[in-house]
XYZ file of C-alpha atoms in Angstrom:
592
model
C -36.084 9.006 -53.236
C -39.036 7.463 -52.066
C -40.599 9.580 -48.583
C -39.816 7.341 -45.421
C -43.423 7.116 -43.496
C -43.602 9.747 -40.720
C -43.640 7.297 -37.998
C -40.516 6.025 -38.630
C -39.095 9.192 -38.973
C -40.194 10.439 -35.494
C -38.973 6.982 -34.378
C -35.608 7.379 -36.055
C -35.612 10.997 -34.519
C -36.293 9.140 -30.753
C -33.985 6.803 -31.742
C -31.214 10.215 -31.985
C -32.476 11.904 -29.218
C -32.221 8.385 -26.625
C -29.097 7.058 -27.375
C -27.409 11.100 -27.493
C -29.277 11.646 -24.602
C -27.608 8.615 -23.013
C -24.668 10.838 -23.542
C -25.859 12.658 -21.514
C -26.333 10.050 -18.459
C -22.998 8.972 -18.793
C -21.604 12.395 -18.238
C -23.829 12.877 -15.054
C -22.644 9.542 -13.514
C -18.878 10.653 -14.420
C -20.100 13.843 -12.344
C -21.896 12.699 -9.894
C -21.329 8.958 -9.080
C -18.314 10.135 -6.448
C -20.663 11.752 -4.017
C -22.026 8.801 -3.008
C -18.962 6.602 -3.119
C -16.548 9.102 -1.325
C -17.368 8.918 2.526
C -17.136 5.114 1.975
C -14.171 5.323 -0.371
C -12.344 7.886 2.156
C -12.149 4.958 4.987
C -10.524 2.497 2.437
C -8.458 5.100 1.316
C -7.459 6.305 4.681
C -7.271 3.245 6.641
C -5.899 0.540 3.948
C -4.223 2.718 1.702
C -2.645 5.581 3.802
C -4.122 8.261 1.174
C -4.044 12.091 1.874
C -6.957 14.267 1.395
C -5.226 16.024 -1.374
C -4.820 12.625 -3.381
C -8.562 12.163 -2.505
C -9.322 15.145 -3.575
C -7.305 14.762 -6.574
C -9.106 11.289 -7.070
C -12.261 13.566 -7.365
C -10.812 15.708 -9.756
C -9.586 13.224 -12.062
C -12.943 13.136 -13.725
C -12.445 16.561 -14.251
C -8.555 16.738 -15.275
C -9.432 13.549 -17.651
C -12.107 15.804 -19.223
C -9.817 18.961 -20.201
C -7.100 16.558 -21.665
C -9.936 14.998 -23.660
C -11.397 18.213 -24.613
C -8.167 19.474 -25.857
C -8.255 17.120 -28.658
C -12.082 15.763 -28.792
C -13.034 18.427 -31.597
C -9.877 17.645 -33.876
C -10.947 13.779 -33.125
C -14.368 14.296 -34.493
C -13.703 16.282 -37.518
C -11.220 13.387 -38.166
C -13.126 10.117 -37.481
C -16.600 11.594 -37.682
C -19.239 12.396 -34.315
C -20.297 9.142 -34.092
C -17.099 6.645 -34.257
C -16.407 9.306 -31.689
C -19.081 8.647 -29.877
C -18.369 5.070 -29.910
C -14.863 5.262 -28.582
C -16.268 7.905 -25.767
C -18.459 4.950 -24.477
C -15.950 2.056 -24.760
C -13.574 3.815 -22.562
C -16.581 4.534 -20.033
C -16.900 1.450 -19.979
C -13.293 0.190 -19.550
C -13.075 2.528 -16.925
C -15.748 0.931 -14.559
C -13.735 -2.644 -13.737
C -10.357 -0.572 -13.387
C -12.295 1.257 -10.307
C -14.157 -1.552 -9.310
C -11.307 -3.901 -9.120
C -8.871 -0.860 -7.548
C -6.138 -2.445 -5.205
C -4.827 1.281 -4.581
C -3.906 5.232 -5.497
C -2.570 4.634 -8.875
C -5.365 1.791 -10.225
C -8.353 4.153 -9.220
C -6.809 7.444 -10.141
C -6.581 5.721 -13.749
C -9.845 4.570 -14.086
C -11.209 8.095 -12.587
C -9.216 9.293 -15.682
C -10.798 7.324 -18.309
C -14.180 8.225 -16.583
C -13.050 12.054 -17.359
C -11.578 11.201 -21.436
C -14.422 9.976 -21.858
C -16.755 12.607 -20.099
C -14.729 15.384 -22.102
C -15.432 13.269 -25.673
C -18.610 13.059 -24.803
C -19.275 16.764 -23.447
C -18.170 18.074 -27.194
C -19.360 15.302 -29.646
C -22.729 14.764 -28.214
C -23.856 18.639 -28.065
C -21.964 19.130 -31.864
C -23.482 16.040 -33.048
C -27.191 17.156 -31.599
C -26.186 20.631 -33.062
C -25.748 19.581 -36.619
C -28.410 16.764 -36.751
C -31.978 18.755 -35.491
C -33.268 21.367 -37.083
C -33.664 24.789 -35.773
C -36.992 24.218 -34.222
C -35.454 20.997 -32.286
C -32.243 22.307 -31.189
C -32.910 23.662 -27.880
C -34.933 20.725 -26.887
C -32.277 18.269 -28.323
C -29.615 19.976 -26.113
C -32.285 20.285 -22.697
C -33.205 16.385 -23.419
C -29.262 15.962 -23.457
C -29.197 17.845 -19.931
C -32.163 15.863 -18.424
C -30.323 12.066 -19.340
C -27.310 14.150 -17.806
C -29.263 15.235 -14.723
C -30.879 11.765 -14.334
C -27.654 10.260 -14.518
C -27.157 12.207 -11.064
C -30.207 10.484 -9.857
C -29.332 7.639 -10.483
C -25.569 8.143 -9.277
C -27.102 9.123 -5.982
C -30.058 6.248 -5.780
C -27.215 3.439 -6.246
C -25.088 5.693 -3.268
C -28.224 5.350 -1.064
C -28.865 1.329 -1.665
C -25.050 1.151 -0.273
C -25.637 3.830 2.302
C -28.675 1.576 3.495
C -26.502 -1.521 3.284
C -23.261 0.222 5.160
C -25.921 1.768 8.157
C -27.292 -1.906 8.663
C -23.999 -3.124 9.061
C -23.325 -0.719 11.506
C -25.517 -1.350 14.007
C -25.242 -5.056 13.861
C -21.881 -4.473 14.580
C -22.669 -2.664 17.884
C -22.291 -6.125 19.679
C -19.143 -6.959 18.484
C -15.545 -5.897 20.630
C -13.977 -2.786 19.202
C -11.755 -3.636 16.981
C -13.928 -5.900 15.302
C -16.674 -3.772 15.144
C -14.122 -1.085 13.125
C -12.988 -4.060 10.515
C -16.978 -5.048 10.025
C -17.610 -1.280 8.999
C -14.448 -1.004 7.205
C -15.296 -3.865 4.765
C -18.820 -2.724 4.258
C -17.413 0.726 3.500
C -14.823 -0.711 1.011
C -18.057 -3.059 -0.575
C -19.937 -0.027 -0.841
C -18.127 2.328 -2.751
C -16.690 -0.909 -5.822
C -20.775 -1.724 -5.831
C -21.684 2.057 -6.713
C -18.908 2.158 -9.132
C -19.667 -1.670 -10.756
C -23.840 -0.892 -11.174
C -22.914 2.299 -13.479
C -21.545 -0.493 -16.175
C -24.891 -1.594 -18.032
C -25.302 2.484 -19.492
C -21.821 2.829 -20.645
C -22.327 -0.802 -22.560
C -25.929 0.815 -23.777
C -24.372 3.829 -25.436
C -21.608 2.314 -27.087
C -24.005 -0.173 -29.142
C -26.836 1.923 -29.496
C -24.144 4.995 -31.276
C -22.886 2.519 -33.767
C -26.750 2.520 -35.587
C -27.171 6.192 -35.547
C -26.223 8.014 -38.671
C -23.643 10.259 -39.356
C -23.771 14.261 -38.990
C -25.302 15.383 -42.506
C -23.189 18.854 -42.085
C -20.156 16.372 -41.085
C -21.184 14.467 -44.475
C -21.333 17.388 -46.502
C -18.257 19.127 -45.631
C -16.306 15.576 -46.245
C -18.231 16.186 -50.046
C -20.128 12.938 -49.418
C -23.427 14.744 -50.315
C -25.445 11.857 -51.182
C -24.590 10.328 -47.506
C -25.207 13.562 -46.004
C -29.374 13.645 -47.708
C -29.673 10.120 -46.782
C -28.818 11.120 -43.251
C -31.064 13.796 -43.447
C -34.253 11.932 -44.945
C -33.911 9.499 -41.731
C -35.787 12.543 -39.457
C -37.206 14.880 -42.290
C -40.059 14.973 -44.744
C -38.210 15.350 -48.538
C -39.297 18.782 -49.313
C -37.574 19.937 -45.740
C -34.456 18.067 -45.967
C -33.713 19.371 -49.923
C -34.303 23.012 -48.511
C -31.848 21.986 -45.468
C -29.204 20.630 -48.056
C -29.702 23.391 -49.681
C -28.642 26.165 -47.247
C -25.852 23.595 -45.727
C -24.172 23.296 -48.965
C -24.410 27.176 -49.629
C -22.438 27.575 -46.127
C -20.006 25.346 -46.790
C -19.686 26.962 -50.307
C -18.593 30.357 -48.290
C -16.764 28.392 -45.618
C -14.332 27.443 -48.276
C -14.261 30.036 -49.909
C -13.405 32.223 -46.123
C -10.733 28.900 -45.139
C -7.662 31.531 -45.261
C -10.115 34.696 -43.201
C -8.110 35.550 -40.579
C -9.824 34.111 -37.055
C -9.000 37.008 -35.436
C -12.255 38.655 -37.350
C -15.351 39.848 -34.791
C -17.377 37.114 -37.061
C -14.751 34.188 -35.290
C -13.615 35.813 -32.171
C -16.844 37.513 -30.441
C -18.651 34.364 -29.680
C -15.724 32.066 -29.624
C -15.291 34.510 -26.571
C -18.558 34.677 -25.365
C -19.189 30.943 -25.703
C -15.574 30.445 -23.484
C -16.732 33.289 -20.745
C -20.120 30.729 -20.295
C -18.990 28.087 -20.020
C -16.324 29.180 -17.685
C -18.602 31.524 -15.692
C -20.859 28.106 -15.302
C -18.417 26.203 -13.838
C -16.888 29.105 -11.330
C -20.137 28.709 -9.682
C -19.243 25.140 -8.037
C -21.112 23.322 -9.591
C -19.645 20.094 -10.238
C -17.719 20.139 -6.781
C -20.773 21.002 -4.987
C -22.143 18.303 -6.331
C -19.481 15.688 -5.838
C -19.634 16.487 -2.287
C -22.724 16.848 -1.576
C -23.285 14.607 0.760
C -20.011 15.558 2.442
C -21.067 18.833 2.608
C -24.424 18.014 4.099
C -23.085 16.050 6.378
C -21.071 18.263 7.902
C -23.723 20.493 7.873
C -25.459 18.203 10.315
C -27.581 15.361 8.686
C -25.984 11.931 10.259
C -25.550 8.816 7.676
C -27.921 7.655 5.224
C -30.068 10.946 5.965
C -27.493 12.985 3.751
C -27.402 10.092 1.051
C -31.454 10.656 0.945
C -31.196 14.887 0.808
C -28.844 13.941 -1.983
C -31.346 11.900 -3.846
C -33.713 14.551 -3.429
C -31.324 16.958 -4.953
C -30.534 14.949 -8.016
C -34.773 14.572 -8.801
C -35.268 17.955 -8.185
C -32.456 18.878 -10.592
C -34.354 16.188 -13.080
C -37.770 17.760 -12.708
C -36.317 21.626 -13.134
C -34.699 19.915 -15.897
C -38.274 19.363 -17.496
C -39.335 22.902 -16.981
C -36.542 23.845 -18.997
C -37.024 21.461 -21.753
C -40.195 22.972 -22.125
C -39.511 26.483 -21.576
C -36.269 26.753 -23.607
C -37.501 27.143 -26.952
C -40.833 29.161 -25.872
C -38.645 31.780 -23.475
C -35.490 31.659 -24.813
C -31.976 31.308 -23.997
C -31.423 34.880 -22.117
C -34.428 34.620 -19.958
C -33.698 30.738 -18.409
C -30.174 32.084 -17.734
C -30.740 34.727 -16.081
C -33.592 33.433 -14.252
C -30.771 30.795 -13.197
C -27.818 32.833 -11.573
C -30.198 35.347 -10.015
C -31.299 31.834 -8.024
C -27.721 30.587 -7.734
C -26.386 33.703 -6.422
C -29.344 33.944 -3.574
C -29.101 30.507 -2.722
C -25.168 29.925 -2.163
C -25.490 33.582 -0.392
C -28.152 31.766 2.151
C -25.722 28.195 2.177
C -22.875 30.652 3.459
C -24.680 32.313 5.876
C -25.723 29.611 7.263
C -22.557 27.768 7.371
C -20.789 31.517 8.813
C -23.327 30.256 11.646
C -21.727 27.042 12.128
C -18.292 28.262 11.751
C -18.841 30.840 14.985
C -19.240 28.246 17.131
C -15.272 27.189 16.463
C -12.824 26.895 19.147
C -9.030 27.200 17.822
C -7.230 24.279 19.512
C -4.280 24.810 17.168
C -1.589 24.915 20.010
C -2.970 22.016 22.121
C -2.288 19.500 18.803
C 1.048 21.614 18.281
C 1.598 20.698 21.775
C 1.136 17.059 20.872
C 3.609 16.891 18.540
C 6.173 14.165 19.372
C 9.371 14.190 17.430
C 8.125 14.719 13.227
C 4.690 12.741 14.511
C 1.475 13.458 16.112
C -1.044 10.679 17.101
C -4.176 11.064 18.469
C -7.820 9.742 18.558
C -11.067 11.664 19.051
C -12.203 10.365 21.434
C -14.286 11.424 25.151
C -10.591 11.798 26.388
C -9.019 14.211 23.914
C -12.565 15.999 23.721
C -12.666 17.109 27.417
C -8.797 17.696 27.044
C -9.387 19.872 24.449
C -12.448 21.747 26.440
C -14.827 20.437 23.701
C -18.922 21.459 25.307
C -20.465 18.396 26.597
C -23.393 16.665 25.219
C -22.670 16.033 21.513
C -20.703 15.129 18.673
C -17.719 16.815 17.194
C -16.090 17.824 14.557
C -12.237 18.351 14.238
C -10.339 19.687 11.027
C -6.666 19.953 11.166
C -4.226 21.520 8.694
C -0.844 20.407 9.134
C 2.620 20.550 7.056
C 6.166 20.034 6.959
C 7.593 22.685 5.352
C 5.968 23.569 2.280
C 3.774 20.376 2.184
C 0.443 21.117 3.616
C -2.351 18.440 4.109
C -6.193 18.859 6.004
C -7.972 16.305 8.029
C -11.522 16.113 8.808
C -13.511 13.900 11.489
C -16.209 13.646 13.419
C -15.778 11.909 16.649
C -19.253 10.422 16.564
C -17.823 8.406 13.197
C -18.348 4.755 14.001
C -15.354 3.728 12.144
C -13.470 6.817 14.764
C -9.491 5.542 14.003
C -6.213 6.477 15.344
C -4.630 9.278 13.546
C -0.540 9.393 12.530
C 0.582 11.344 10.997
C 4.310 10.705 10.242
C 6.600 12.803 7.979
C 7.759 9.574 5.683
C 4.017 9.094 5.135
C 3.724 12.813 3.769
C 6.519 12.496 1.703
C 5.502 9.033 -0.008
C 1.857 10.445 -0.449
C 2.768 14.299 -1.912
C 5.488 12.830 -4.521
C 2.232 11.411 -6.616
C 0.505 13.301 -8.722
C -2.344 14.481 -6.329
C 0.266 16.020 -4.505
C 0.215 19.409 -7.476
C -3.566 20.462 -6.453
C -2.819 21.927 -3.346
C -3.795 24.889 -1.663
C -3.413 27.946 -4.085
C -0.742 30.218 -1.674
C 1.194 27.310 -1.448
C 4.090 26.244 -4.221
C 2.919 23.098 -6.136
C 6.463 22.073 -6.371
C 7.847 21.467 -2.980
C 12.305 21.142 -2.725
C 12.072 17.401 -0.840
C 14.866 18.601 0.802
C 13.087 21.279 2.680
C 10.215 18.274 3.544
C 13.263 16.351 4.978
C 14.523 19.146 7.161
C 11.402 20.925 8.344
C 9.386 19.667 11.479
C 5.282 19.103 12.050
C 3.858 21.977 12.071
C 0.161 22.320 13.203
C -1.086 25.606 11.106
C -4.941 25.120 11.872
C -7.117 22.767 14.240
C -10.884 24.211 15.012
C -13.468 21.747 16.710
C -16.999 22.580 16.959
C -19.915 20.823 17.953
C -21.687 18.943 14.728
C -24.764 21.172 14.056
C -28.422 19.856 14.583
C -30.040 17.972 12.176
C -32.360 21.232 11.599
C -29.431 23.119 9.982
C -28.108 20.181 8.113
C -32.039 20.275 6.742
C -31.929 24.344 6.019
C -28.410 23.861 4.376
C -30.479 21.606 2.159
C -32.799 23.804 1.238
C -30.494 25.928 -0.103
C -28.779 24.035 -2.240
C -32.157 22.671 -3.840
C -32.432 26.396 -4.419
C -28.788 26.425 -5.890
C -29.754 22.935 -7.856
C -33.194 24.201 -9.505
C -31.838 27.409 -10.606
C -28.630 25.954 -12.345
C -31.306 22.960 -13.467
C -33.253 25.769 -15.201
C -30.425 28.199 -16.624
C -27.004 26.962 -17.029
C -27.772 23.617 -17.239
C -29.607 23.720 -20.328
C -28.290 26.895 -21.729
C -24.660 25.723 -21.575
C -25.135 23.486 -24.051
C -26.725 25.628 -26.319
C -24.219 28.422 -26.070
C -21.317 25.734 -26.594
C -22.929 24.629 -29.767
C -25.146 27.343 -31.479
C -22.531 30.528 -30.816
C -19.496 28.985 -32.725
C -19.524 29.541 -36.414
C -19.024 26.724 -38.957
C -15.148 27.577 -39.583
C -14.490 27.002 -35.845
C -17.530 25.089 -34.710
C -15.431 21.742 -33.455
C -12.109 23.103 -32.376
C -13.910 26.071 -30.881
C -16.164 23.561 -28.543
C -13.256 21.592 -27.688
C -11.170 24.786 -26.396
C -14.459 26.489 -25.131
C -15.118 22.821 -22.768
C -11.532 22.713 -22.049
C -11.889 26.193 -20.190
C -14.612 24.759 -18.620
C -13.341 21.526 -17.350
C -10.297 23.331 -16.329
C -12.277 25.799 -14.097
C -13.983 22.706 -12.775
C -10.767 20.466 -11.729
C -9.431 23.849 -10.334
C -12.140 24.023 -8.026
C -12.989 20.706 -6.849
C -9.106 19.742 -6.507
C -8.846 22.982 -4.143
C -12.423 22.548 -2.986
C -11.260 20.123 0.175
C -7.967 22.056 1.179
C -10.367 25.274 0.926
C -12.635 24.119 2.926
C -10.356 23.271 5.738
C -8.127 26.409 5.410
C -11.132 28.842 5.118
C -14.510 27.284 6.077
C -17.507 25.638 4.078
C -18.825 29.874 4.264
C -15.728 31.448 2.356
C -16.216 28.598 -0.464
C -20.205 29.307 -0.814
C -19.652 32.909 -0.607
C -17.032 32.860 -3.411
C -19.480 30.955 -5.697
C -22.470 33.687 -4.876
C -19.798 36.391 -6.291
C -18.985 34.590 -9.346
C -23.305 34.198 -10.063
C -23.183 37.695 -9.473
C -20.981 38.222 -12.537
C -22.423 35.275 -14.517
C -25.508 37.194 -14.685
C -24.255 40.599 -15.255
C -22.211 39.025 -18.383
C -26.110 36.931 -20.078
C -27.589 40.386 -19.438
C -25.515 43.005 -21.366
C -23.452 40.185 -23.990
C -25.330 37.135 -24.958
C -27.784 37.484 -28.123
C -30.524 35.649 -27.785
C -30.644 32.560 -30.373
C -34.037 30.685 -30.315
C -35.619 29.844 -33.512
C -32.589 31.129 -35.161
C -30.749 28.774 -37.863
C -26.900 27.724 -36.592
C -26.312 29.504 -40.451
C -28.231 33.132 -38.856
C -26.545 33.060 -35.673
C -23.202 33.047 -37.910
C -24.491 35.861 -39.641
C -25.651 37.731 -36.544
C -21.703 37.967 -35.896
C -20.888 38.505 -39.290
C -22.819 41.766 -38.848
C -21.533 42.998 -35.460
């Protein structure tokens, strides 16, 4: 076989890196394109389409809940069809999913495109890391998985620059709509909220169409190849990125492992060899997501807004964020092969923990200031029904302090139905609020309805809905915080962002791929992902109702705790795996 010239096999190696990498930037717009979208998308789906926050909420999940059902089945998939048909089919339903959205006429149309978002996120979060695995050589691995993280990370980027254009747009509209007679004024802001949130969805299209072409020229997995017996495929594949004399060597050692594979197909998996890092690999990835991540970054600019940065301000502190994840990003690429896996993580969560410790503080701040209005709403109550607006009227009513805005969160329920609301009277599209029990019933007999609050039973007897009456179980107002803690709030979670950027963020992907022997490698990924997504839709599904139950502090402070143990478990269990062959790590466990 004649030797391919070296420049075209670094450019077939770019080649794998860009269009896996773009694997990558799909999976950070699947995580991070709702941020900007959702303050827009909660007026449509408030004021046209009657939604509760826990269907919103479960709208953000859905990314996440379409992930774990993918996961389930996405290593099984791959060892069936191959990583990159798999590949293919994650990017075609990407993008399928983006006109579904776009074109969304109510709950059920943009719940199923969120879902498609998330099957494809979850194909993609275990093919592209397995496929990067098994194609670069020990010496590449860790930057092939960090160059995964950074398209991933400036995916977020560009999730949040898109949110800002339409933040920009939605502002101008606003204040040229200062002229016009109330109720026109609301249906002006109301339609540039609704444009807003289709556009951001509708300019994430061209990537998804990218990926899906570019995957059907890459080559297949050579240790895919090989354990199919198509060995002559698999050195082919191999000779695409490697000089002869290092690809023979490679075959070599890949067909002696699959040699003792067979021959260990009936071990039992229960051995240490199977079990200790299918374990360990599970604990990480779990342990990654307990820390918030994804939620805290699908709310962001929620979050930060509540914090205290008005409009577009938040949608720019969000942007920051997402390049400052990118850059940390960088340092890791670099650093992850030189200091090694152990070192980045725990670098990481010592970071995460101190920085969501300062975000909770500082929202524990916040949260003093609180007044408990809870009986002058139940006093409200008329019939099953409560309607109100926040305005100057209710404010003084309610002995608001003079001279700013505020903010209001209710939780409310009939029976064992429980819902939160949260506004800010200085909200230029400010509406009337009714709440009606019919409405509650119609809205918590959808799916979004099962990701309540955790106390509460997540499958309510509609009879007990019928019979019970509004019942106002929280209502705290307190005056929106300066812009200067909105700004120090922000500081903390670039803190939070740059550590994850530098630990988990990389390392995740190495630990989901390099731990797992051969036997187990793509089921053990899928199940290993699955606990992760499911950690992740846990969280951001209960994130909202948690926040209005408890406070913005509880939810930060909960996330510090878990860093805590995140970093406890890298120190004392995970080996450390640079420079090491995926064939030594096996035999690392083989020997413990």
């Amino acid at each position: 076989m004649p030797d391919l010239e070296p420049r075209r096999r670094q450019a077939a190696m770019a080649y794998l890196l860009v269009i896996a990498g773009l694997g990558g930037l799909l999976y950070g717009i699947d995580v991070g394109i709702i941020a900007g979208a959702l303050p827009y998308l909660e007026t449509t789906a408030a004021v046209a389409w009657r939604l509760s926050t826990q269907q919103l909420g479960f709208v953000v999940a859905a990314v996440l809940l379409g992930s774990v059902l993918s996961s389930l089945l996405a290593g099984a998939l791959a060892d069936a069809i191959g990583r990159r048909p798999a590949m293919v089919l994650a990017g075609l339903l990407f993008s399928v999913s983006i006109p579904v959205i776009g074109l969304a006429d109510g709950y059920a149309s943009l719940l199923l495109g969120r879902l498609l978002q998330g099957v494809s996120g979850g194909l993609i979060g275990v093919v592209v890391p397995l496929y990067l695995a098994e194609c670069l050589g020990a010496r590449q691995r860790g930057r092939g998985a960090a160059l995964f993280q950074l398209l991933l990370t400036m995916g977020l980027v560009a999730a949040a620059v898109i949110g800002l254009a339409q933040a920009s747009q939605v502002d101008a509209v606003t204040r040229d709509a200062q002229a016009l007679a109330p109720a026109a004024r609301a249906a002006a802001v109301l339609a540039a909220r609704d444009h807003a949130w289709r556009m951001i969805f509708w300019l994430c299209l061209a990537p998804g169409v990218v990926f899906t072409l570019g995957s059907l020229r890459l080559s297949e997995s050579p240790r895919w190849l090989v354990r199919r017996g198509r060995t002559a495929q698999a050195h082919l594949a191999l000779l695409r990125t490697r000089a002869p004399e290092a690809a023979a060597e490679e075959m070599t050692a890949m067909q002696q492992a699959h040699a003792e594979h067979a021959g260990a197909a009936h071990d039992s998996l229960l051995q240490a060899r199977y079990l200790k890092p299918f374990l360990l690999a599970c604990l990480i990835l779990a342990l990654t997501q307990a820390t918030g991540i994804n939620s805290i970054l699908a709310y962001v600019v929620t979050i930060l807004h509540q914090a205290g940065l008005p409009g577009a301000l938040a949608n720019q502190a969000d942007v920051g964020l997402k390049v400052l994840n990118a850059l940390m990003t960088v340092v890791a690429v670099v650093l992850v092969d030189r200091k090694g896996r152990r070192f980045l993580l725990m670098t990481g969560c010592a970071a995460i923990a101190l920085a969501l410790l300062a975000t909770g503080f500082l929202f524990a701040q916040s949260e003093a200031q609180r007044i408990d209005v809870r009986s002058s709403f139940q006093q409200m109550v008329r019939g099953d029904g409560l309607r109100f607006k926040l305005d100057d009227g209710l404010l003084r009513a309610l002995g608001a302090a003079d001279g700013g805005p505020q903010q209001l969160t209710l939780t409310y329920g009939y029976g064992p139905l429980t819902d939160v609301i949260s506004m800010r009277s200085d909200d230029a599209a400010v509406r009337t609020i009714d709440l009606r029990r019919a409405d509650q019933v119609h809205a918590d007999s959808l799916p979004g309805s099962w990701m309540r609050a955790l106390h509460l039973n997540p499958f309510p007897d509609p009879a007990a809905v019928a019979a019970a009456p509004l019942r106002i179980e929280q209502a705290w107002l307190a005056p929106v915080p300066p812009p200067a803690h909105g700004w120090q709030v922000a500081l903390a979670i670039c803190v939070f962002v740059a550590g994850f950027a530098v630990g988990p963020g990389v390392c995740v992907w190495l630990a989901l791929s390099e731990l797992m022997p051969t036997r187990i490698r793509s089921n053990g990924m899928s199940i290993a992902l699955l606990i992760n997504q499911a950690v992740s839709t846990t969280i951001a599904a209960a994130f909202l109702p948690a926040v209005g139950r408890h406070g913005y502090s509880t939810v930060f402070l909960a996330g510090a705790a878990a860093a805590v143990v995140y970093l406890g478990c890298v120190a004392w269990l995970l080996p450390e795996t640079k420079g090491r062959t995926l064939e030594e790590i096996e035999s690392h466990f083989k020997r413990a």
